[in-house]
Amino acid sequence: MDFNVKRLAADAGTFLSRAVQFTEEKLGQAEKTELDAHLENLLGRAECTKHWTEKIMKQTEVLLQPNPNVRMEEFLYEKLEKKAPTRFNNHELLGQSMIDSGNEFGPGTAYGNALIKCGETEKQIGGAERELIQSSAINFLTPFRNFLEGDFKTILKERKLLQNKRLDLDAAKTRLKKARMADARAVAEQELRITQSEFDRQAEITRLLLEGVSSTHAHHLRCLNDFVEAQTTYYAQCYQYMVDLQKQLGSFPSTFSSNNNQSSGSAGASISVPTIPLSASLPAPVASSGFSELRNSSGSRKARVLYDYDAAGSSELSLLADEVIMVSSVPGMDSDWLMGERGNQKGKVPITYLELLN
């Protein structure tokens, strides 16, 4: 019991001594031991790392989940160590609505079939988005959060200890200056040696921890590469899904047949389908059956390009919307492709991007 009382009294005395020293420093009545420049630089870099890690984390979370209410709910589930309820993302909700409406209009109609195909693609994109979020959370956000909640908290703890040791050292220096009697000076000098040793040891511990921030930067760089790779995969998947969908829709007629439950003489408002304006000098387009005739012949035909197309390799030809090229069939070539020719340039072109001309 007496030991505990003495310990509490010693702690109270140390706290009071530090408080007095800190107050006198603020009032300019006491000198302050400055940290060396290298340690100060390390402390500044650690604070900068913490600041930008928090900001990047926050903005990444906003990117992956724009809804703040959902983010808060997921955060609470994480803190409670419970699994968040599974919910559809926006792409999946849109996809399901398209599929439901397509089934309502009739899968046998052009519009209904197109809606179903679009809905299935939107749901595929939703699945890819879910994979991106999961990958980014594991390989990018979690390491950043571990640094803030682990390493940096340790740095803060050791930095606070260093501050206390520095106050103890400066308080000991002040007492030595005020000591007049020989015995008092001897006690003050001994105390100064002890506090100086403790300060130096704590400064070394803090320095080693702060230098470890370089390893943190290297680790976060690897995490950044993982994040970029996850985004690259996601956007490549989305692009491929949409290209495939565009090819499917390109095979549909330009005007939709009426639904089975509507008569051709219905008084409802007509729907005009927008078309790409053509130059007056261009010949009139021919029916899509012309592709079959072209493939069965050895001749060539003029074709107008419907959409821009970037060649995926040296064997293909890039296209610009509304330009006119010559196309021909090559034996053994896939039925979805023709050989395109523009001046001295030649390469494969997809037929879904073309419209044969008379």
CSV table of C-alpha atoms in Angstrom, one decimal:
chain,number,residue,atom,x,y,z
A,1,MET,CA,0.0,0.0,0.0
A,2,ASP,CA,2.8,2.4,0.9
A,3,PHE,CA,4.6,1.5,-2.3
A,4,ASN,CA,1.5,2.4,-4.4
A,5,VAL,CA,1.1,5.7,-2.6
A,6,LYS,CA,4.8,6.6,-3.2
A,7,ARG,CA,4.4,5.6,-6.9
A,8,LEU,CA,1.3,7.8,-7.3
A,9,ALA,CA,3.1,10.7,-5.6
A,10,ALA,CA,6.1,10.2,-7.9
A,11,ASP,CA,3.9,10.1,-11.0
A,12,ALA,CA,2.1,13.3,-9.8
A,13,GLY,CA,5.4,15.0,-9.3
A,14,THR,CA,6.6,14.1,-12.8
A,15,PHE,CA,3.4,15.3,-14.4
A,16,LEU,CA,3.6,18.6,-12.5
A,17,SER,CA,7.2,19.0,-13.5
A,18,ARG,CA,6.4,18.5,-17.1
A,19,ALA,CA,3.4,20.8,-17.0
A,20,VAL,CA,5.5,23.6,-15.4
A,21,GLN,CA,8.2,23.1,-18.0
A,22,PHE,CA,5.8,23.1,-20.9
A,23,THR,CA,4.0,26.3,-19.6
A,24,GLU,CA,7.3,28.2,-19.1
A,25,GLU,CA,8.4,27.2,-22.6
A,26,LYS,CA,5.2,28.6,-24.1
A,27,LEU,CA,5.7,31.8,-22.1
A,28,GLY,CA,9.3,32.1,-23.2
A,29,GLN,CA,10.6,31.7,-19.7
A,30,ALA,CA,12.5,28.4,-20.3
A,31,GLU,CA,14.7,27.0,-22.9
A,32,LYS,CA,13.7,24.1,-25.1
A,33,THR,CA,15.8,21.3,-26.4
A,34,GLU,CA,15.3,21.1,-30.2
A,35,LEU,CA,15.2,17.8,-32.0
A,36,ASP,CA,17.9,17.2,-34.6
A,37,ALA,CA,17.0,18.2,-38.2
A,38,HIS,CA,17.0,14.6,-39.5
A,39,LEU,CA,14.5,13.5,-36.8
A,40,GLU,CA,12.3,16.6,-37.5
A,41,ASN,CA,12.3,15.7,-41.3
A,42,LEU,CA,11.3,12.1,-40.5
A,43,LEU,CA,8.4,13.4,-38.3
A,44,GLY,CA,7.2,15.7,-41.0
A,45,ARG,CA,7.3,12.9,-43.6
A,46,ALA,CA,5.3,10.6,-41.3
A,47,GLU,CA,2.7,13.3,-40.8
A,48,CYS,CA,2.5,13.9,-44.6
A,49,THR,CA,2.2,10.2,-45.2
A,50,LYS,CA,-0.7,9.9,-42.7
A,51,HIS,CA,-2.5,12.9,-44.1
A,52,TRP,CA,-2.4,11.7,-47.8
A,53,THR,CA,-3.1,8.1,-46.9
A,54,GLU,CA,-6.3,9.2,-45.2
A,55,LYS,CA,-7.3,11.4,-48.1
A,56,ILE,CA,-6.6,8.7,-50.7
A,57,MET,CA,-8.5,6.2,-48.7
A,58,LYS,CA,-11.5,8.4,-48.4
A,59,GLN,CA,-11.6,9.3,-52.1
A,60,THR,CA,-11.2,5.7,-53.1
A,61,GLU,CA,-14.1,4.7,-50.8
A,62,VAL,CA,-16.2,7.4,-52.5
A,63,LEU,CA,-15.2,6.1,-55.9
A,64,LEU,CA,-16.1,2.5,-55.1
A,65,GLN,CA,-19.3,3.4,-53.2
A,66,PRO,CA,-20.6,6.9,-54.0
A,67,ASN,CA,-23.6,6.5,-51.7
A,68,PRO,CA,-22.6,7.9,-48.3
A,69,ASN,CA,-25.4,6.1,-46.4
A,70,VAL,CA,-24.3,2.8,-47.8
A,71,ARG,CA,-20.7,3.6,-46.9
A,72,MET,CA,-21.7,4.4,-43.3
A,73,GLU,CA,-23.7,1.2,-43.1
A,74,GLU,CA,-20.8,-0.9,-44.3
A,75,PHE,CA,-18.5,0.8,-41.8
A,76,LEU,CA,-20.8,0.0,-38.9
A,77,TYR,CA,-21.1,-3.7,-40.0
A,78,GLU,CA,-17.3,-3.8,-40.2
A,79,LYS,CA,-16.9,-2.4,-36.7
A,80,LEU,CA,-19.5,-4.8,-35.4
A,81,GLU,CA,-17.7,-7.6,-37.2
A,82,LYS,CA,-21.0,-8.6,-38.9
A,83,LYS,CA,-21.6,-9.4,-42.6
A,84,ALA,CA,-23.3,-6.6,-44.5
A,85,PRO,CA,-26.5,-7.7,-46.3
A,86,THR,CA,-26.0,-8.5,-50.0
A,87,ARG,CA,-27.6,-5.8,-52.3
A,88,PHE,CA,-27.7,-5.3,-56.0
A,89,ASN,CA,-25.5,-2.5,-57.3
A,90,ASN,CA,-26.8,0.1,-59.8
A,91,HIS,CA,-25.8,-1.8,-62.9
A,92,GLU,CA,-27.4,-5.0,-61.7
A,93,LEU,CA,-30.7,-3.1,-60.8
A,94,LEU,CA,-30.7,-1.5,-64.3
A,95,GLY,CA,-30.0,-4.9,-65.9
A,96,GLN,CA,-32.8,-6.6,-64.0
A,97,SER,CA,-35.3,-3.8,-65.0
A,98,MET,CA,-34.3,-4.2,-68.6
A,99,ILE,CA,-34.7,-8.0,-68.5
A,100,ASP,CA,-38.1,-7.7,-66.8
A,101,SER,CA,-39.3,-5.1,-69.3
A,102,GLY,CA,-38.0,-7.1,-72.2
A,103,ASN,CA,-39.9,-10.2,-71.1
A,104,GLU,CA,-43.0,-8.0,-70.7
A,105,PHE,CA,-42.8,-6.6,-74.2
A,106,GLY,CA,-42.0,-10.1,-75.5
A,107,PRO,CA,-38.6,-11.8,-76.1
A,108,GLY,CA,-39.8,-12.5,-79.7
A,109,THR,CA,-40.0,-8.8,-80.6
A,110,ALA,CA,-36.9,-6.8,-81.6
A,111,TYR,CA,-37.3,-4.3,-78.8
A,112,GLY,CA,-37.9,-6.9,-76.1
A,113,ASN,CA,-35.0,-9.0,-77.3
A,114,ALA,CA,-32.7,-6.0,-77.3
A,115,LEU,CA,-33.8,-5.0,-73.8
A,116,ILE,CA,-33.0,-8.5,-72.5
A,117,LYS,CA,-29.6,-8.5,-74.2
A,118,CYS,CA,-28.8,-5.1,-72.7
A,119,GLY,CA,-30.0,-6.2,-69.3
A,120,GLU,CA,-27.8,-9.2,-69.3
A,121,THR,CA,-24.8,-7.1,-70.3
A,122,GLU,CA,-25.6,-4.6,-67.5
A,123,LYS,CA,-25.7,-7.4,-65.0
A,124,GLN,CA,-22.3,-8.6,-66.3
A,125,ILE,CA,-20.9,-5.2,-65.7
A,126,GLY,CA,-22.4,-5.2,-62.2
A,127,GLY,CA,-20.6,-8.4,-61.5
A,128,ALA,CA,-17.3,-7.0,-62.7
A,129,GLU,CA,-17.8,-3.9,-60.5
A,130,ARG,CA,-18.4,-6.1,-57.5
A,131,GLU,CA,-15.1,-7.9,-58.2
A,132,LEU,CA,-13.3,-4.6,-58.5
A,133,ILE,CA,-14.7,-3.4,-55.2
A,134,GLN,CA,-13.7,-6.6,-53.4
A,135,SER,CA,-10.2,-6.7,-54.9
A,136,SER,CA,-9.6,-3.0,-54.1
A,137,ALA,CA,-10.8,-3.4,-50.5
A,138,ILE,CA,-8.4,-6.3,-49.9
A,139,ASN,CA,-5.3,-5.3,-51.8
A,140,PHE,CA,-5.5,-1.5,-51.6
A,141,LEU,CA,-7.7,-0.1,-48.8
A,142,THR,CA,-6.9,-2.7,-46.1
A,143,PRO,CA,-3.1,-2.0,-46.2
A,144,PHE,CA,-3.7,1.7,-46.1
A,145,ARG,CA,-6.0,1.3,-43.1
A,146,ASN,CA,-3.6,-1.1,-41.4
A,147,PHE,CA,-0.9,1.6,-41.6
A,148,LEU,CA,-3.2,4.3,-40.0
A,149,GLU,CA,-4.5,2.0,-37.3
A,150,GLY,CA,-1.3,0.2,-36.6
A,151,ASP,CA,2.1,1.6,-37.5
A,152,PHE,CA,1.1,5.3,-37.3
A,153,LYS,CA,-0.5,4.8,-33.9
A,154,THR,CA,2.7,3.3,-32.7
A,155,ILE,CA,4.6,6.2,-34.1
A,156,LEU,CA,2.3,8.6,-32.2
A,157,LYS,CA,2.7,6.7,-29.0
A,158,GLU,CA,6.5,6.8,-29.2
A,159,ARG,CA,6.5,10.4,-30.3
A,160,LYS,CA,4.5,11.3,-27.2
A,161,LEU,CA,7.0,9.4,-25.0
A,162,LEU,CA,9.8,11.4,-26.7
A,163,GLN,CA,8.0,14.6,-25.9
A,164,ASN,CA,7.7,13.6,-22.3
A,165,LYS,CA,11.4,12.6,-22.1
A,166,ARG,CA,12.3,16.0,-23.7
A,167,LEU,CA,10.3,17.8,-21.0
A,168,ASP,CA,11.9,15.8,-18.3
A,169,LEU,CA,15.4,16.6,-19.7
A,170,ASP,CA,14.7,20.4,-20.0
A,171,ALA,CA,13.2,20.4,-16.5
A,172,ALA,CA,16.3,18.7,-15.2
A,173,LYS,CA,18.4,21.4,-16.9
A,174,THR,CA,16.4,24.1,-15.3
A,175,ARG,CA,16.8,22.6,-11.8
A,176,LEU,CA,20.5,22.3,-12.3
A,177,LYS,CA,20.7,26.0,-13.2
A,178,LYS,CA,18.8,26.9,-10.1
A,179,ALA,CA,20.8,24.7,-7.7
A,180,ARG,CA,23.1,26.7,-5.5
A,181,MET,CA,24.3,24.2,-2.8
A,182,ALA,CA,26.9,21.6,-3.7
A,183,ASP,CA,24.7,18.7,-2.6
A,184,ALA,CA,21.7,20.1,-4.6
A,185,ARG,CA,24.0,20.5,-7.7
A,186,ALA,CA,25.3,16.9,-7.4
A,187,VAL,CA,21.7,15.6,-7.3
A,188,ALA,CA,20.6,17.8,-10.2
A,189,GLU,CA,23.6,16.6,-12.3
A,190,GLN,CA,22.8,13.0,-11.6
A,191,GLU,CA,19.2,13.6,-12.6
A,192,LEU,CA,20.3,15.4,-15.8
A,193,ARG,CA,22.5,12.4,-16.8
A,194,ILE,CA,19.6,10.0,-16.3
A,195,THR,CA,17.1,12.2,-18.2
A,196,GLN,CA,19.6,12.8,-21.0
A,197,SER,CA,20.2,9.0,-21.4
A,198,GLU,CA,16.4,8.3,-21.4
A,199,PHE,CA,15.8,11.1,-24.0
A,200,ASP,CA,18.6,9.8,-26.3
A,201,ARG,CA,17.3,6.2,-26.1
A,202,GLN,CA,13.7,7.3,-26.8
A,203,ALA,CA,14.9,9.5,-29.7
A,204,GLU,CA,16.6,6.5,-31.2
A,205,ILE,CA,13.5,4.3,-30.9
A,206,THR,CA,11.4,7.0,-32.5
A,207,ARG,CA,13.9,7.5,-35.3
A,208,LEU,CA,13.9,3.8,-36.2
A,209,LEU,CA,10.1,3.7,-36.3
A,210,LEU,CA,10.0,6.8,-38.5
A,211,GLU,CA,12.6,5.5,-40.9
A,212,GLY,CA,10.3,2.5,-41.4
A,213,VAL,CA,7.9,4.8,-43.2
A,214,SER,CA,10.1,4.3,-46.3
A,215,SER,CA,9.1,0.6,-46.2
A,216,THR,CA,5.5,1.7,-45.9
A,217,HIS,CA,5.8,3.8,-49.1
A,218,ALA,CA,7.3,0.8,-50.9
A,219,HIS,CA,4.4,-1.4,-49.7
A,220,HIS,CA,1.8,1.1,-50.7
A,221,LEU,CA,3.4,1.4,-54.1
A,222,ARG,CA,2.8,-2.3,-54.6
A,223,CYS,CA,-0.8,-1.9,-53.4
A,224,LEU,CA,-1.2,1.0,-55.9
A,225,ASN,CA,0.0,-1.3,-58.7
A,226,ASP,CA,-2.6,-3.9,-57.6
A,227,PHE,CA,-5.3,-1.2,-57.6
A,228,VAL,CA,-4.4,-0.1,-61.1
A,229,GLU,CA,-4.4,-3.7,-62.3
A,230,ALA,CA,-7.8,-4.3,-60.8
A,231,GLN,CA,-9.1,-1.2,-62.6
A,232,THR,CA,-7.5,-2.2,-65.9
A,233,THR,CA,-9.2,-5.6,-65.7
A,234,TYR,CA,-12.6,-4.0,-64.8
A,235,TYR,CA,-12.5,-1.5,-67.6
A,236,ALA,CA,-11.3,-4.1,-70.1
A,237,GLN,CA,-14.2,-6.4,-69.1
A,238,CYS,CA,-16.7,-3.6,-69.4
A,239,TYR,CA,-15.4,-2.6,-72.8
A,240,GLN,CA,-15.5,-6.2,-74.1
A,241,TYR,CA,-19.0,-6.7,-72.8
A,242,MET,CA,-20.2,-3.5,-74.6
A,243,VAL,CA,-18.5,-4.4,-77.8
A,244,ASP,CA,-20.1,-7.8,-77.8
A,245,LEU,CA,-23.5,-6.2,-77.0
A,246,GLN,CA,-23.0,-3.6,-79.8
A,247,LYS,CA,-22.3,-6.5,-82.3
A,248,GLN,CA,-25.5,-8.2,-81.2
A,249,LEU,CA,-27.6,-5.1,-81.5
A,250,GLY,CA,-26.0,-4.3,-84.9
A,251,SER,CA,-27.6,-7.4,-86.3
A,252,PHE,CA,-31.1,-6.1,-85.5
A,253,PRO,CA,-33.3,-4.3,-88.1
A,254,SER,CA,-33.2,-0.5,-87.9
A,255,THR,CA,-37.0,-0.3,-87.3
A,256,PHE,CA,-38.7,-2.4,-84.7
A,257,SER,CA,-41.7,-4.6,-85.6
A,258,SER,CA,-44.8,-3.9,-83.5
A,259,ASN,CA,-45.5,-6.0,-80.5
A,260,ASN,CA,-47.7,-9.1,-80.9
A,261,ASN,CA,-50.5,-7.5,-78.9
A,262,GLN,CA,-50.6,-4.3,-81.1
A,263,SER,CA,-52.2,-4.0,-84.6
A,264,SER,CA,-50.4,-2.1,-87.4
A,265,GLY,CA,-53.3,0.3,-87.5
A,266,SER,CA,-53.0,1.4,-83.8
A,267,ALA,CA,-53.7,5.0,-83.2
A,268,GLY,CA,-50.8,5.3,-80.7
A,269,ALA,CA,-48.0,7.8,-81.4
A,270,SER,CA,-45.3,6.5,-83.8
A,271,ILE,CA,-41.7,6.2,-82.6
A,272,SER,CA,-39.0,7.4,-85.0
A,273,VAL,CA,-35.6,5.7,-84.8
A,274,PRO,CA,-32.8,8.2,-85.3
A,275,THR,CA,-30.4,7.4,-88.1
A,276,ILE,CA,-26.9,8.7,-88.9
A,277,PRO,CA,-27.2,11.5,-91.6
A,278,LEU,CA,-25.7,10.5,-94.9
A,279,SER,CA,-24.0,12.7,-97.5
A,280,ALA,CA,-26.2,13.4,-100.6
A,281,SER,CA,-23.4,12.1,-102.8
A,282,LEU,CA,-23.4,8.6,-101.2
A,283,PRO,CA,-25.1,5.8,-103.0
A,284,ALA,CA,-28.2,4.3,-101.3
A,285,PRO,CA,-27.6,1.4,-98.9
A,286,VAL,CA,-28.5,-2.2,-99.8
A,287,ALA,CA,-30.2,-4.8,-97.6
A,288,SER,CA,-28.1,-6.9,-95.2
A,289,SER,CA,-28.6,-9.9,-97.4
A,290,GLY,CA,-25.9,-8.3,-99.7
A,291,PHE,CA,-23.3,-9.6,-97.3
A,292,SER,CA,-24.2,-13.2,-98.1
A,293,GLU,CA,-24.1,-12.4,-101.8
A,294,LEU,CA,-20.7,-10.8,-101.4
A,295,ARG,CA,-19.3,-13.7,-99.4
A,296,ASN,CA,-20.4,-16.1,-102.2
A,297,SER,CA,-18.7,-14.0,-104.9
A,298,SER,CA,-15.2,-13.1,-105.7
A,299,GLY,CA,-15.9,-9.4,-106.3
A,300,SER,CA,-15.7,-6.3,-104.1
A,301,ARG,CA,-18.3,-3.7,-103.0
A,302,LYS,CA,-18.4,-0.3,-101.5
A,303,ALA,CA,-19.5,0.0,-97.9
A,304,ARG,CA,-20.2,2.8,-95.5
A,305,VAL,CA,-18.8,2.7,-92.0
A,306,LEU,CA,-21.4,3.0,-89.3
A,307,TYR,CA,-19.2,3.5,-86.2
A,308,ASP,CA,-15.6,4.2,-85.4
A,309,TYR,CA,-13.5,1.0,-85.0
A,310,ASP,CA,-10.0,0.7,-83.5
A,311,ALA,CA,-8.0,-2.2,-85.0
A,312,ALA,CA,-7.0,-4.8,-82.4
A,313,GLY,CA,-4.0,-5.9,-84.4
A,314,SER,CA,-1.9,-5.5,-87.5
A,315,SER,CA,-4.2,-7.8,-89.4
A,316,GLU,CA,-7.2,-5.4,-88.9
A,317,LEU,CA,-8.1,-2.0,-90.4
A,318,SER,CA,-9.2,0.9,-88.2
A,319,LEU,CA,-12.4,2.6,-89.3
A,320,LEU,CA,-13.9,6.1,-89.1
A,321,ALA,CA,-17.7,6.6,-89.0
A,322,ASP,CA,-19.3,7.7,-92.4
A,323,GLU,CA,-16.2,6.9,-94.5
A,324,VAL,CA,-16.6,4.7,-97.5
A,325,ILE,CA,-14.3,1.8,-98.1
A,326,MET,CA,-14.0,-1.2,-100.5
A,327,VAL,CA,-14.8,-4.6,-99.0
A,328,SER,CA,-14.4,-8.1,-100.3
A,329,SER,CA,-14.7,-11.7,-99.1
A,330,VAL,CA,-11.6,-13.9,-98.5
A,331,PRO,CA,-11.9,-17.7,-98.6
A,332,GLY,CA,-11.7,-19.2,-95.1
A,333,MET,CA,-12.3,-15.9,-93.3
A,334,ASP,CA,-14.8,-15.9,-90.4
A,335,SER,CA,-18.3,-15.0,-91.5
A,336,ASP,CA,-18.4,-12.0,-89.2
A,337,TRP,CA,-15.5,-10.3,-91.0
A,338,LEU,CA,-14.6,-9.0,-94.5
A,339,MET,CA,-11.4,-7.7,-96.0
A,340,GLY,CA,-11.5,-3.9,-96.1
A,341,GLU,CA,-9.4,-1.7,-98.3
A,342,ARG,CA,-8.7,2.1,-98.2
A,343,GLY,CA,-6.2,3.2,-100.7
A,344,ASN,CA,-3.0,1.3,-100.0
A,345,GLN,CA,-4.3,0.2,-96.5
A,346,LYS,CA,-5.8,-3.3,-96.2
A,347,GLY,CA,-7.1,-5.3,-93.2
A,348,LYS,CA,-10.0,-7.3,-91.7
A,349,VAL,CA,-13.1,-5.3,-90.7
A,350,PRO,CA,-16.2,-6.5,-88.8
A,351,ILE,CA,-19.4,-6.6,-90.8
A,352,THR,CA,-21.5,-5.2,-87.9
A,353,TYR,CA,-19.7,-1.9,-88.4
A,354,LEU,CA,-20.6,-1.7,-92.2
A,355,GLU,CA,-23.4,-1.0,-94.5
A,356,LEU,CA,-23.1,-2.1,-98.1
A,357,LEU,CA,-23.9,0.4,-100.8
A,358,ASN,CA,-25.3,0.0,-104.3
